One Martini backbone bead per residue (centre of mass of N, CA, C, O) as a GRO file, in nm:
protein
  340
    1MET     BB    1   0.176   3.038 -20.717
    2THR     BB    2   0.104   2.801 -20.512
    3THR     BB    3   0.275   2.865 -20.275
    4ALA     BB    4   0.187   3.160 -20.212
    5PHE     BB    5  -0.108   3.058 -20.167
    6LEU     BB    6  -0.057   2.862 -19.931
    7LEU     BB    7   0.063   3.068 -19.729
    8ALA     BB    8  -0.183   3.265 -19.732
    9VAL     BB    9  -0.391   3.069 -19.629
   10ALA     BB   10  -0.258   2.989 -19.361
   11LEU     BB   11  -0.221   3.266 -19.246
   12GLY     BB   12  -0.514   3.352 -19.269
   13LEU     BB   13  -0.620   3.129 -19.080
   14ASP     BB   14  -0.473   3.221 -18.831
   15HIS     BB   15  -0.578   3.510 -18.817
   16ILE     BB   16  -0.902   3.429 -18.824
   17VAL     BB   17  -0.915   3.143 -18.652
   18GLY     BB   18  -0.664   3.000 -18.567
   19GLU     BB   19  -0.684   2.742 -18.344
   20PRO     BB   20  -0.780   2.479 -18.280
   21ARG     BB   21  -0.922   2.280 -18.064
   22ASN     BB   22  -0.788   2.020 -17.908
   23ALA     BB   23  -0.988   1.804 -18.009
   24PHE     BB   24  -0.886   1.908 -18.327
   25HIS     BB   25  -0.569   1.892 -18.279
   26PRO     BB   26  -0.292   1.729 -18.377
   27VAL     BB   27  -0.090   1.813 -18.159
   28ALA     BB   28  -0.276   1.690 -17.923
   29TRP     BB   29  -0.257   1.408 -18.029
   30LEU     BB   30   0.059   1.394 -18.002
   31GLY     BB   31   0.065   1.426 -17.722
   32ARG     BB   32  -0.086   1.174 -17.628
   33LEU     BB   33   0.139   0.983 -17.748
   34ILE     BB   34   0.376   1.094 -17.578
   35ALA     BB   35   0.307   1.070 -17.284
   36PRO     BB   36   0.381   0.757 -17.234
   37LEU     BB   37   0.699   0.823 -17.282
   38ASP     BB   38   0.693   1.003 -17.015
   39ARG     BB   39   0.947   0.813 -16.847
   40GLU     BB   40   1.083   0.579 -16.685
   41TRP     BB   41   1.336   0.340 -16.829
   42SER     BB   42   1.549   0.395 -16.594
   43ASP     BB   43   1.785   0.435 -16.321
   44ARG     BB   44   1.970   0.542 -16.561
   45ASP     BB   45   2.074   0.793 -16.753
   46ARG     BB   46   2.200   0.663 -16.982
   47TYR     BB   47   1.943   0.474 -17.058
   48GLN     BB   48   1.749   0.721 -17.080
   49ARG     BB   49   1.902   0.843 -17.329
   50LEU     BB   50   1.876   0.602 -17.515
   51ALA     BB   51   1.553   0.576 -17.509
   52GLY     BB   52   1.533   0.865 -17.657
   53VAL     BB   53   1.625   0.806 -17.958
   54PRO     BB   54   1.368   0.648 -18.077
   55ILE     BB   55   1.179   0.869 -18.005
   56ALA     BB   56   1.300   1.110 -18.191
   57LEU     BB   57   1.302   0.936 -18.466
   58VAL     BB   58   0.990   0.842 -18.471
   59VAL     BB   59   0.758   1.017 -18.397
   60PRO     BB   60   0.785   1.249 -18.636
   61LEU     BB   61   0.682   1.030 -18.844
   62VAL     BB   62   0.383   1.032 -18.789
   63PRO     BB   63   0.299   1.310 -18.890
   64ALA     BB   64   0.425   1.285 -19.155
   65ALA     BB   65   0.268   1.046 -19.289
   66ALA     BB   66  -0.004   1.165 -19.248
   67ALA     BB   67   0.032   1.418 -19.419
   68ALA     BB   68   0.112   1.279 -19.685
   69GLY     BB   69  -0.148   1.097 -19.700
   70PHE     BB   70  -0.350   1.322 -19.708
   71VAL     BB   71  -0.260   1.463 -19.970
   72LEU     BB   72  -0.264   1.224 -20.159
   73ALA     BB   73  -0.566   1.152 -20.125
   74ALA     BB   74  -0.664   1.437 -20.216
   75ALA     BB   75  -0.529   1.420 -20.501
   76ALA     BB   76  -0.680   1.178 -20.606
   77LEU     BB   77  -0.936   1.340 -20.646
   78SER     BB   78  -0.787   1.632 -20.671
   79PRO     BB   79  -0.567   1.876 -20.711
   80LEU     BB   80  -0.727   2.109 -20.538
   81VAL     BB   81  -0.760   1.920 -20.295
   82GLY     BB   82  -0.444   1.888 -20.249
   83ILE     BB   83  -0.405   2.192 -20.192
   84ALA     BB   84  -0.619   2.219 -19.955
   85ALA     BB   85  -0.458   2.009 -19.772
   86ALA     BB   86  -0.171   2.157 -19.756
   87ALA     BB   87  -0.293   2.394 -19.622
   88LEU     BB   88  -0.401   2.271 -19.377
   89VAL     BB   89  -0.144   2.154 -19.259
   90LEU     BB   90  -0.002   2.416 -19.225
   91TRP     BB   91  -0.188   2.552 -19.030
   92LEU     BB   92  -0.159   2.338 -18.804
   93THR     BB   93   0.172   2.419 -18.771
   94ILE     BB   94   0.063   2.700 -18.690
   95SER     BB   95   0.127   2.947 -18.413
   96LEU     BB   96   0.050   3.313 -18.358
   97ARG     BB   97  -0.214   3.437 -18.257
   98SER     BB   98  -0.253   3.324 -17.970
   99LEU     BB   99   0.019   3.432 -17.859
  100LEU     BB  100  -0.035   3.724 -17.914
  101GLU     BB  101  -0.298   3.757 -17.745
  102LEU     BB  102  -0.153   3.680 -17.475
  103THR     BB  103   0.051   3.907 -17.484
  104ASP     BB  104  -0.173   4.130 -17.470
  105GLU     BB  105  -0.297   4.053 -17.226
  106VAL     BB  106  -0.060   4.091 -17.028
  107VAL     BB  107   0.011   4.380 -17.088
  108ARG     BB  108  -0.262   4.485 -16.988
  109ALA     BB  109  -0.256   4.360 -16.696
  110THR     BB  110  -0.002   4.518 -16.580
  111ALA     BB  111  -0.191   4.798 -16.607
  112GLY     BB  112  -0.387   4.707 -16.381
  113SER     BB  113  -0.489   4.538 -16.151
  114ALA     BB  114  -0.432   4.307 -15.913
  115ALA     BB  115  -0.597   4.084 -16.047
  116GLU     BB  116  -0.473   4.116 -16.334
  117LEU     BB  117  -0.183   4.072 -16.232
  118GLU     BB  118  -0.239   3.760 -16.150
  119THR     BB  119  -0.312   3.675 -16.430
  120ALA     BB  120  -0.026   3.758 -16.565
  121ARG     BB  121   0.132   3.544 -16.414
  122ASP     BB  122  -0.028   3.279 -16.501
  123ARG     BB  123   0.050   3.333 -16.817
  124VAL     BB  124   0.351   3.335 -16.783
  125ARG     BB  125   0.400   3.070 -16.663
  126GLY     BB  126   0.294   2.916 -16.919
  127LEU     BB  127   0.491   3.058 -17.129
  128VAL     BB  128   0.803   3.017 -16.948
  129GLY     BB  129   0.841   2.853 -16.686
  130ARG     BB  130   0.830   3.056 -16.423
  131ASP     BB  131   0.871   3.230 -16.150
  132THR     BB  132   0.614   3.496 -16.077
  133ALA     BB  133   0.571   3.604 -15.794
  134SER     BB  134   0.832   3.840 -15.786
  135LEU     BB  135   0.750   3.980 -16.037
  136SER     BB  136   0.728   4.244 -16.214
  137PRO     BB  137   0.550   4.396 -16.457
  138ALA     BB  138   0.826   4.432 -16.643
  139GLU     BB  139   0.889   4.115 -16.612
  140LEU     BB  140   0.638   4.017 -16.745
  141ARG     BB  141   0.657   4.151 -17.022
  142SER     BB  142   0.932   4.018 -17.091
  143GLY     BB  143   0.830   3.727 -17.112
  144ALA     BB  144   0.613   3.782 -17.323
  145LEU     BB  145   0.826   3.878 -17.543
  146GLU     BB  146   1.007   3.626 -17.556
  147SER     BB  147   0.774   3.433 -17.641
  148ALA     BB  148   0.716   3.572 -17.904
  149ALA     BB  149   0.987   3.566 -18.042
  150GLU     BB  150   1.023   3.245 -18.017
  151ASN     BB  151   0.734   3.184 -18.168
  152LEU     BB  152   0.822   3.263 -18.459
  153ALA     BB  153   0.992   3.026 -18.490
  154ASP     BB  154   0.828   2.779 -18.373
  155GLY     BB  155   0.520   2.854 -18.495
  156LEU     BB  156   0.627   2.942 -18.811
  157VAL     BB  157   0.924   2.905 -18.958
  158ALA     BB  158   0.979   2.615 -18.911
  159THR     BB  159   0.728   2.524 -19.124
  160LEU     BB  160   0.737   2.728 -19.355
  161LEU     BB  161   1.031   2.684 -19.494
  162PRO     BB  162   0.999   2.376 -19.578
  163PHE     BB  163   0.732   2.405 -19.743
  164ALA     BB  164   0.837   2.602 -19.937
  165LEU     BB  165   1.090   2.447 -20.058
  166LEU     BB  166   0.877   2.176 -20.136
  167ALA     BB  167   0.631   2.265 -20.293
  168PRO     BB  168   0.739   2.276 -20.596
  169PHE     BB  169   0.774   1.959 -20.606
  170SER     BB  170   0.608   1.842 -20.315
  171LEU     BB  171   0.329   1.850 -20.123
  172PRO     BB  172   0.373   1.598 -19.949
  173ALA     BB  173   0.657   1.674 -19.852
  174ALA     BB  174   0.578   1.950 -19.734
  175ALA     BB  175   0.386   1.838 -19.521
  176ALA     BB  176   0.592   1.645 -19.389
  177ALA     BB  177   0.797   1.863 -19.297
  178ALA     BB  178   0.609   2.027 -19.119
  179ALA     BB  179   0.519   1.790 -18.935
  180TRP     BB  180   0.808   1.698 -18.837
  181VAL     BB  181   0.870   1.965 -18.694
  182LYS     BB  182   0.639   1.966 -18.505
  183GLY     BB  183   0.723   1.698 -18.367
  184VAL     BB  184   0.991   1.809 -18.258
  185ASN     BB  185   0.884   2.035 -18.093
  186THR     BB  186   0.677   1.871 -17.914
  187LEU     BB  187   0.901   1.683 -17.791
  188ASP     BB  188   1.054   1.911 -17.649
  189SER     BB  189   0.832   2.065 -17.487
  190MET     BB  190   0.789   1.772 -17.317
  191LEU     BB  191   1.127   1.660 -17.281
  192GLY     BB  192   1.337   1.913 -17.301
  193TYR     BB  193   1.469   1.844 -16.990
  194PRO     BB  194   1.716   1.819 -16.760
  195SER     BB  195   1.502   1.619 -16.585
  196LYS     BB  196   1.496   1.458 -16.889
  197PRO     BB  197   1.693   1.234 -17.030
  198HIS     BB  198   1.483   1.119 -17.249
  199GLY     BB  199   1.497   1.419 -17.396
  200THR     BB  200   1.788   1.486 -17.522
  201ALA     BB  201   1.744   1.413 -17.804
  202SER     BB  202   1.512   1.592 -17.874
  203ALA     BB  203   1.678   1.857 -17.794
  204ARG     BB  204   1.892   1.832 -18.015
  205LEU     BB  205   1.725   1.811 -18.261
  206ASP     BB  206   1.592   2.090 -18.219
  207ASP     BB  207   1.852   2.255 -18.231
  208PHE     BB  208   1.896   2.179 -18.528
  209VAL     BB  209   1.625   2.265 -18.666
  210MET     BB  210   1.632   2.568 -18.521
  211TRP     BB  211   1.882   2.731 -18.660
  212ILE     BB  212   1.752   2.876 -18.882
  213PRO     BB  213   1.471   2.989 -18.807
  214ALA     BB  214   1.599   3.180 -18.575
  215ARG     BB  215   1.760   3.354 -18.773
  216LEU     BB  216   1.519   3.439 -18.965
  217SER     BB  217   1.353   3.560 -18.728
  218ALA     BB  218   1.569   3.789 -18.672
  219VAL     BB  219   1.556   3.923 -18.951
  220SER     BB  220   1.241   3.983 -18.951
  221ILE     BB  221   1.252   4.176 -18.717
  222ALA     BB  222   1.444   4.379 -18.798
  223LEU     BB  223   1.274   4.459 -19.058
  224ALA     BB  224   0.999   4.524 -18.923
  225ALA     BB  225   1.147   4.756 -18.740
  226GLY     BB  226   1.353   4.916 -18.883
  227ALA     BB  227   1.650   4.750 -18.767
  228PRO     BB  228   1.904   4.595 -18.903
  229LEU     BB  229   2.132   4.680 -18.663
  230ALA     BB  230   2.020   4.482 -18.443
  231LEU     BB  231   2.182   4.219 -18.524
  232ARG     BB  232   2.446   4.319 -18.424
  233ARG     BB  233   2.385   4.369 -18.148
  234ALA     BB  234   2.257   4.093 -18.064
  235ALA     BB  235   2.515   3.914 -18.068
  236ALA     BB  236   2.615   3.993 -17.775
  237TRP     BB  237   2.332   3.797 -17.653
  238ALA     BB  238   2.245   3.544 -17.804
  239ARG     BB  239   2.435   3.325 -17.627
  240THR     BB  240   2.316   3.343 -17.315
  241PRO     BB  241   2.124   3.144 -17.355
  242PRO     BB  242   2.095   2.804 -17.332
  243SER     BB  243   2.005   2.824 -17.596
  244PRO     BB  244   2.111   2.840 -17.939
  245ASN     BB  245   1.825   2.998 -18.066
  246SER     BB  246   1.643   3.202 -17.880
  247GLY     BB  247   1.818   3.453 -17.856
  248TRP     BB  248   1.796   3.586 -18.123
  249PRO     BB  249   1.503   3.691 -18.143
  250MET     BB  250   1.513   3.826 -17.855
  251ALA     BB  251   1.758   4.019 -17.888
  252THR     BB  252   1.638   4.154 -18.148
  253LEU     BB  253   1.397   4.280 -18.007
  254ALA     BB  254   1.532   4.438 -17.793
  255CYS     BB  255   1.703   4.621 -17.996
  256ALA     BB  256   1.470   4.718 -18.182
  257LEU     BB  257   1.312   4.846 -17.907
  258SER     BB  258   1.485   4.936 -17.660
  259VAL     BB  259   1.504   4.681 -17.465
  260ARG     BB  260   1.469   4.473 -17.182
  261LEU     BB  261   1.561   4.132 -17.136
  262ARG     BB  262   1.466   3.917 -16.850
  263LYS     BB  263   1.631   3.639 -16.670
  264ARG     BB  264   1.684   3.555 -16.373
  265ASN     BB  265   2.012   3.414 -16.370
  266VAL     BB  266   2.032   3.379 -16.698
  267TYR     BB  267   1.947   3.660 -16.863
  268ASP     BB  268   2.066   3.966 -17.045
  269LEU     BB  269   1.903   4.184 -17.268
  270ASN     BB  270   1.993   4.471 -17.318
  271PRO     BB  271   2.075   4.608 -17.022
  272ASP     BB  272   2.082   4.936 -17.074
  273ALA     BB  273   1.804   4.912 -17.080
  274GLU     BB  274   1.463   4.904 -17.031
  275LEU     BB  275   1.191   4.767 -16.922
  276PRO     BB  276   0.906   4.703 -17.047
  277ALA     BB  277   0.651   4.884 -17.150
  278PRO     BB  278   0.330   4.872 -17.253
  279GLU     BB  279   0.397   4.996 -17.529
  280ASP     BB  280   0.625   4.787 -17.602
  281GLY     BB  281   0.422   4.553 -17.623
  282GLU     BB  282   0.272   4.662 -17.852
  283ARG     BB  283   0.495   4.684 -18.051
  284ALA     BB  284   0.586   4.397 -18.056
  285THR     BB  285   0.344   4.262 -18.184
  286SER     BB  286   0.361   4.417 -18.438
  287VAL     BB  287   0.636   4.320 -18.529
  288ILE     BB  288   0.565   4.017 -18.536
  289ARG     BB  289   0.350   4.029 -18.752
  290VAL     BB  290   0.537   4.161 -18.977
  291ALA     BB  291   0.753   3.932 -18.964
  292ALA     BB  292   0.578   3.703 -19.068
  293ILE     BB  293   0.560   3.820 -19.354
  294VAL     BB  294   0.867   3.847 -19.406
  295SER     BB  295   0.915   3.550 -19.381
  296ALA     BB  296   0.738   3.454 -19.607
  297VAL     BB  297   0.889   3.613 -19.826
  298ILE     BB  298   1.164   3.469 -19.782
  299SER     BB  299   1.063   3.180 -19.833
  300LEU     BB  300   0.949   3.245 -20.118
  301ALA     BB  301   1.225   3.330 -20.244
  302LEU     BB  302   1.372   3.076 -20.192
  303ALA     BB  303   1.201   2.884 -20.339
  304THR     BB  304   1.205   3.015 -20.612
  305GLY     BB  305   1.527   2.970 -20.643
  306VAL     BB  306   1.530   2.667 -20.625
  307ALA     BB  307   1.342   2.599 -20.840
  308VAL     BB  308   1.490   2.729 -21.087
  309LEU     BB  309   1.747   2.583 -21.062
  310ALA     BB  310   1.621   2.294 -21.081
  311ALA     BB  311   1.499   2.344 -21.369
  312GLU     BB  312   1.770   2.422 -21.511
  313PHE     BB  313   1.892   2.117 -21.442
  314GLY     BB  314   1.635   1.909 -21.456
  315THR     BB  315   1.496   1.820 -21.166
  316VAL     BB  316   1.197   1.911 -21.247
  317ASP     BB  317   1.019   1.607 -21.258
  318GLY     BB  318   0.674   1.549 -21.199
  319PRO     BB  319   0.353   1.488 -21.037
  320PHE     BB  320   0.389   1.742 -20.794
  321ILE     BB  321   0.405   2.012 -20.937
  322ALA     BB  322   0.316   2.348 -20.809
  323ASP     BB  323   0.491   2.589 -21.006
  324SER     BB  324   0.490   2.580 -21.323
  325ILE     BB  325   0.344   2.857 -21.368
  326LEU     BB  326   0.592   3.011 -21.258
  327LEU     BB  327   0.854   2.878 -21.408
  328GLU     BB  328   0.803   2.924 -21.706
  329PRO     BB  329   0.824   3.249 -21.729
  330LEU     BB  330   1.107   3.266 -21.580
  331LEU     BB  331   1.264   3.072 -21.806
  332ALA     BB  332   1.181   3.272 -22.050
  333LEU     BB  333   1.345   3.538 -22.011
  334PRO     BB  334   1.595   3.510 -22.162
  335GLU     BB  335   1.455   3.492 -22.456
  336VAL     BB  336   1.310   3.772 -22.431
  337VAL     BB  337   1.569   3.927 -22.421
  338GLN     BB  338   1.711   3.825 -22.674
  339TRP     BB  339   1.458   3.925 -22.879
  340SER     BB  340   1.449   4.243 -22.769
   0.00000   0.00000   0.00000
């Protein structure tokens, strides 16, 4: 059950501790590495886009190599130290608590004084990158909920899923995969804008990497809300946002809570419903928290299935097996049934 233990530790650390301060956060260090690359490499967009290709391909390898090396070095000291190092890497690649706390803050502020409403405008501007000066309190809540739904995919599932799938085979590989995905996400968040041609490759890579996590997040939201049919309804609007992925968790949350989520002149999700009230914001953060657990359970189930199949076909054999204690009793089940 090593994989389950690692996921539980990482999620527990995020819930209890949250994110480290920027001075101690590897993602902030990566941001400082990327910052000098965010420049004009040519006066022609075509060459700008070409310059962005090696950036997209090479930069995520830096955190991946660092994470794998860290876990390998820790495992050389002791297997338990290696397991602790892998849990630490996973924790550093997820970020759920901080954004949900910010969402709660925005929701409360929209129901408060004029000064608190201005604080909500500032917070939402940082979350979703849109002009909030003319937005109503309900539209501010919509922006916060959209960001919370999207962050379930970007800030949790995107790194949790590959880590879980690889952990039964190799903890260094699992840590590297989580760090690589976080590198891709960070590049996209810094460079992936239409106004930055050198970020086109990073944005396309992020679109590819996030395809499965976004849809798994939508499934998790629907299950967490007790509204599995919300997925079917969400399909009508999930493709309307410019991103090929973010619409799925956002539209599913809108349908699951029977609220409208809208970005003016860009998309309108579940448009027949009302924009979220303060109590809808509170329900949304509760659903996202439960969806995080659901996504971890789904990831663990998928990882266990893959590991069992790999062991059955004789491909699980090496020095970094993390779940042999789990696999052996599972693989022995057919013999137990036969003799019973």
